CSV table of C-alpha atoms in Angstrom, one decimal:
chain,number,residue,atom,x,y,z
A,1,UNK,CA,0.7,-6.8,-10.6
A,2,UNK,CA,-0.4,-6.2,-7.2
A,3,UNK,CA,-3.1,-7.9,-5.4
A,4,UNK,CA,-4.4,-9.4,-1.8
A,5,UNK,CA,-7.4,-10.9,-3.8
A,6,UNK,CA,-6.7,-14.5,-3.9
A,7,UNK,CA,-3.6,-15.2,-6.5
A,8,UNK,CA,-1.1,-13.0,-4.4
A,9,UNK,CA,-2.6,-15.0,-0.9
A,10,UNK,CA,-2.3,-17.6,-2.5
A,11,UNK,CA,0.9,-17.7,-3.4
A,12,UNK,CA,2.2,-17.1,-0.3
A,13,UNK,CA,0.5,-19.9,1.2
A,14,UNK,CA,2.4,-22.2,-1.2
A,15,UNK,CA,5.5,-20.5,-0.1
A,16,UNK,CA,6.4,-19.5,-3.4
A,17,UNK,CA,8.9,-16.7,-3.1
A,18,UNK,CA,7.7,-14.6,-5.9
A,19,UNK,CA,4.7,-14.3,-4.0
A,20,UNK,CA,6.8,-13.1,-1.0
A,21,UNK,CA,8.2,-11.0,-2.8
A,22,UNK,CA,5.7,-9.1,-4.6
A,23,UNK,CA,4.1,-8.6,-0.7
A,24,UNK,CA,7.0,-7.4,0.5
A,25,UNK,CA,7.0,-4.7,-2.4
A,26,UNK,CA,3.2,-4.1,-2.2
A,27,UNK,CA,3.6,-3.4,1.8
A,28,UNK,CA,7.7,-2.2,3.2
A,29,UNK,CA,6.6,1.2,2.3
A,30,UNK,CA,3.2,0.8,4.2
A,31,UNK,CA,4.3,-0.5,7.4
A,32,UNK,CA,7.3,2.2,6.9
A,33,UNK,CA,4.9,5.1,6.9
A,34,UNK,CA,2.7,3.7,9.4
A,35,UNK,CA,5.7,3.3,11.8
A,36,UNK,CA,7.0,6.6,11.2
A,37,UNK,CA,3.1,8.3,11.6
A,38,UNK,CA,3.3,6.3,15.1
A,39,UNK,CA,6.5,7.6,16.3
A,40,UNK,CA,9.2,5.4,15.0
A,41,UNK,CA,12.8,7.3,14.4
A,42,UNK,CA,13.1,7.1,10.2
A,43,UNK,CA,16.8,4.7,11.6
A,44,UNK,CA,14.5,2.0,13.1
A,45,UNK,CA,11.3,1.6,10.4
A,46,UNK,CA,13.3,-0.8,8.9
A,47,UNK,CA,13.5,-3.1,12.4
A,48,UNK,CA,9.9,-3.3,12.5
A,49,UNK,CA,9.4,-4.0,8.7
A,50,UNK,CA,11.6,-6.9,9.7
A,51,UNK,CA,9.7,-7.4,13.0
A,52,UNK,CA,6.6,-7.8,10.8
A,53,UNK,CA,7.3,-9.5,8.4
A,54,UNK,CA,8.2,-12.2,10.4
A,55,UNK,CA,5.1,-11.8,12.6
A,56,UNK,CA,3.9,-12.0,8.7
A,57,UNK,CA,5.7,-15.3,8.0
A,58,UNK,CA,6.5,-18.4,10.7
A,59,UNK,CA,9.7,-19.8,9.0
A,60,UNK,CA,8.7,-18.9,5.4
A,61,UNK,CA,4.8,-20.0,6.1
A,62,UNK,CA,2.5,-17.2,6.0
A,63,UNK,CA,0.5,-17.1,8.8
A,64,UNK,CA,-2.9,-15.7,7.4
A,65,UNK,CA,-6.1,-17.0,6.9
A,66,UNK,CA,-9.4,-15.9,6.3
A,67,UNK,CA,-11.3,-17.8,7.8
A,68,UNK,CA,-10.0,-17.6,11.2
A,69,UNK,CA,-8.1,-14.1,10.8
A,70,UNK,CA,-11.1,-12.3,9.0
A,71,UNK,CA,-10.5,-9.1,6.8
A,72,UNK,CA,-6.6,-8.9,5.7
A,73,UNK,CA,-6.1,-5.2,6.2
A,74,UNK,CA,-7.5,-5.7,9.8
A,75,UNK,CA,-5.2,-8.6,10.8
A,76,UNK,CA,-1.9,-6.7,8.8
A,77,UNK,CA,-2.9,-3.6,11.1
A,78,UNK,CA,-2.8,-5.6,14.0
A,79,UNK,CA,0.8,-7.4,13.4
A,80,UNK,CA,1.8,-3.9,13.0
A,81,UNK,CA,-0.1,-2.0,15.8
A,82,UNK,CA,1.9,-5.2,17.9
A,83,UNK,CA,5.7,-4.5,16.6
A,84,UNK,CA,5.3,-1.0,16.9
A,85,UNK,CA,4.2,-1.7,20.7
A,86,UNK,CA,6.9,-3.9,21.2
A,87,UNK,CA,9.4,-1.8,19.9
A,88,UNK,CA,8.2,1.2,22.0
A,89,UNK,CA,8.2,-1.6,25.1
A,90,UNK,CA,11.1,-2.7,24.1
A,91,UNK,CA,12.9,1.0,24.3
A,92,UNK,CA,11.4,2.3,27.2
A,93,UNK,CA,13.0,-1.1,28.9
A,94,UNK,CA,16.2,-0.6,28.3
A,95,UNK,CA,17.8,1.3,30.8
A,96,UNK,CA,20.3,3.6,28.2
A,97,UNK,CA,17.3,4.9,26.3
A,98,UNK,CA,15.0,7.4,27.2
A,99,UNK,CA,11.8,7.6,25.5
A,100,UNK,CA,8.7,10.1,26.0
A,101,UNK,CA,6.7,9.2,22.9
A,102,UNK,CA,3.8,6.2,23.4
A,103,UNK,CA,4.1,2.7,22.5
A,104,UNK,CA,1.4,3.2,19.8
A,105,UNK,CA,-0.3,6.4,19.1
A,106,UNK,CA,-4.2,6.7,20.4
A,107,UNK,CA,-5.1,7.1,16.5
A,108,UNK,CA,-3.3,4.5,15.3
A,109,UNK,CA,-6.3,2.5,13.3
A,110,UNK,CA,-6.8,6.2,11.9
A,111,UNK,CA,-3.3,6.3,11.1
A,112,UNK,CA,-3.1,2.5,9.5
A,113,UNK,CA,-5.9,3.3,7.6
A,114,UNK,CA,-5.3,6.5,5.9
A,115,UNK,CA,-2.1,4.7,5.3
A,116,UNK,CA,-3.2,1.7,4.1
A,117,UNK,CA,-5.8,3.6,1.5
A,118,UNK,CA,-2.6,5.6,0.1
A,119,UNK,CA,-0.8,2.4,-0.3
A,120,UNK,CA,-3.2,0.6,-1.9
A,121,UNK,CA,-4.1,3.6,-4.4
A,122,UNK,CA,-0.5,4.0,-5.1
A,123,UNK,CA,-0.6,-0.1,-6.0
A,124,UNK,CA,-3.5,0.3,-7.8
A,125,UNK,CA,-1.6,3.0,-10.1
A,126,UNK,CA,1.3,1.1,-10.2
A,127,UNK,CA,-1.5,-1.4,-11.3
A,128,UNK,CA,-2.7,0.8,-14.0
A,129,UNK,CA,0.8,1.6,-15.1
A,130,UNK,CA,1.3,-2.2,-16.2
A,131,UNK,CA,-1.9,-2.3,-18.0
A,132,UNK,CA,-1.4,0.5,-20.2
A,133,UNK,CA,1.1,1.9,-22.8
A,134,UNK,CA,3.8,3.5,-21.4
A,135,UNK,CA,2.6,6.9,-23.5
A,136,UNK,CA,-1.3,6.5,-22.0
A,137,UNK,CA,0.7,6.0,-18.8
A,138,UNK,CA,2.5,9.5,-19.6
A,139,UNK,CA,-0.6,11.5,-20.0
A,140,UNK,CA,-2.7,10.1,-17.0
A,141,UNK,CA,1.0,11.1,-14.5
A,142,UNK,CA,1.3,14.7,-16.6
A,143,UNK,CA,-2.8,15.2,-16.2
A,144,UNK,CA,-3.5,13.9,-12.6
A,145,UNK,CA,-0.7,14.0,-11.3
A,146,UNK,CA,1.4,16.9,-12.2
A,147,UNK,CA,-1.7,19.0,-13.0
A,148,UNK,CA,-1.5,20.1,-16.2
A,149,UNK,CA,-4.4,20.9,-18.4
A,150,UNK,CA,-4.7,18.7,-21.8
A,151,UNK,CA,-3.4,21.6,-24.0
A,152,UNK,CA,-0.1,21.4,-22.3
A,153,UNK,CA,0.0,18.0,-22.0
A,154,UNK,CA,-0.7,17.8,-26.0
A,155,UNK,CA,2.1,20.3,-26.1
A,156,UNK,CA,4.6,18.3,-23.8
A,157,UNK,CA,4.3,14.9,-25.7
A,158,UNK,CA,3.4,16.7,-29.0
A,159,UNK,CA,0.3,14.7,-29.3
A,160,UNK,CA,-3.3,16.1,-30.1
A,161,UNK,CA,-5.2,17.2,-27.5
A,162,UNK,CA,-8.1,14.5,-28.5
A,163,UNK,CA,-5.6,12.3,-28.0
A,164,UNK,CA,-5.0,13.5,-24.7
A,165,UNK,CA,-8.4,13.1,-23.7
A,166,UNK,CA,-9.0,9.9,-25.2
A,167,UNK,CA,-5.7,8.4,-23.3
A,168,UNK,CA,-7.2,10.0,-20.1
A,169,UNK,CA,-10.4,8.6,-20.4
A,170,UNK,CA,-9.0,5.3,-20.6
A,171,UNK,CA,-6.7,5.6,-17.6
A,172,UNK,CA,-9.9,6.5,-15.7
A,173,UNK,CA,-11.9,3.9,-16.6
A,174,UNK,CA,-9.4,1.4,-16.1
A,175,UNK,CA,-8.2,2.4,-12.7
A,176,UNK,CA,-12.0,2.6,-11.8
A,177,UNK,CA,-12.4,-1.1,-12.6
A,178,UNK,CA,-8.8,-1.4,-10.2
A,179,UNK,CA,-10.6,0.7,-7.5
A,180,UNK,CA,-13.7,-0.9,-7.7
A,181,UNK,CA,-12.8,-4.6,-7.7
A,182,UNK,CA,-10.6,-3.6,-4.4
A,183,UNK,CA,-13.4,-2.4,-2.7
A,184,UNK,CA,-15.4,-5.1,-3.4
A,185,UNK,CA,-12.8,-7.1,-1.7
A,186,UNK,CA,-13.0,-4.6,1.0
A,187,UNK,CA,-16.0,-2.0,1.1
A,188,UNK,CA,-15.2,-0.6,4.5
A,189,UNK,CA,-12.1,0.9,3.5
A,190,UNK,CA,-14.0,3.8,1.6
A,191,UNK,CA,-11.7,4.3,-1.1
A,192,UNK,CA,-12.8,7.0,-3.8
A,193,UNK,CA,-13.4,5.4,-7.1
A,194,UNK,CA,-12.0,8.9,-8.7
């Protein structure tokens, strides 16, 4: 199950390598999309999700703490912000390579951010998808996500369409409670609470 609340941080302070790797899943495909939003070539997003991951990590110890580091997304952002800089540093550099693109795009916290909400909405359904029964799971993808009303959904999964709305409801409510205890954790992120 995803989290930054304190279990997941916490973990990776005690080096436990479930915990790393649960962070690494929660956040390659965030600092991928950020990097390719800021310019990267799709070849070399996985450089810098090596690049910051170790920024991440000092020889297996993770580096973060609240205390003198403040709000995680802010200090993630600015690991990242850093390798893509040094990347774009390091090309321009090297004599071989010519770039015209900057080392880090003038929107960049715009860019982080939007990215950063899609991640963590797309963790917090991934989230959702653990917590429920696979079919409930079925009917909130078929009804949110693909769109279709709860008379074809009934149809698809030969359910009734009471059903339908019953299994919705509950996938609501329950990715609310997700939503809403993230932005507790962070209410400057403005994430919708659906």
């Amino acid at each position: 199950m995803y989290t930054t609340r304190s279990t997941l941080l916490q973990k990776l302070k005690d080096n436990d390598a479930v915990g790393y790797q649960d962070f690494y899943a929660a956040y390659r495909n965030l600092i991928r999309s950020t990097a390719l939003k800021s310019h990267v070539p799709p070849a070399d997003t996985d450089d810098i999700i090596q690049a910051v991951m170790m920024g991440i990590f000092n020889n297996g110890t993770f580096l973060y703490a609240k205390e003198k580091h403040g709000l995680f997304r802010t200090w993630l952002g600015g690991i990242i912000r850093h390798k893509i800089c040094d990347y774009f540093r390091n090309r321009v550099t090297a004599p071989e390579i010519q770039t015209d693109e900057e080392p880090a795009n003038a929107d960049f916290e715009e860019i982080f951010n939007a990215e950063y909400r899609s991640n963590l909405l797309a963790l917090a359904i991934d989230e959702l998808r653990q917590k429920v029964q696979p079919e409930v799971f079925e009917t909130f993808e078929l009804c949110f996500r693909r769109n279709l009303s709860d008379k074809e959904v009934a149809m698809l999964l030969d359910a009734k369409p009471n059903t339908v709305t019953i299994r919705k409801k509950r996938c609501l409510e329950t990715l609310r409670a997700i939503i809403t205890q993230l932005k507790t954790a962070d209410p400057e992120l403005d994430l919708p609470i659906l």
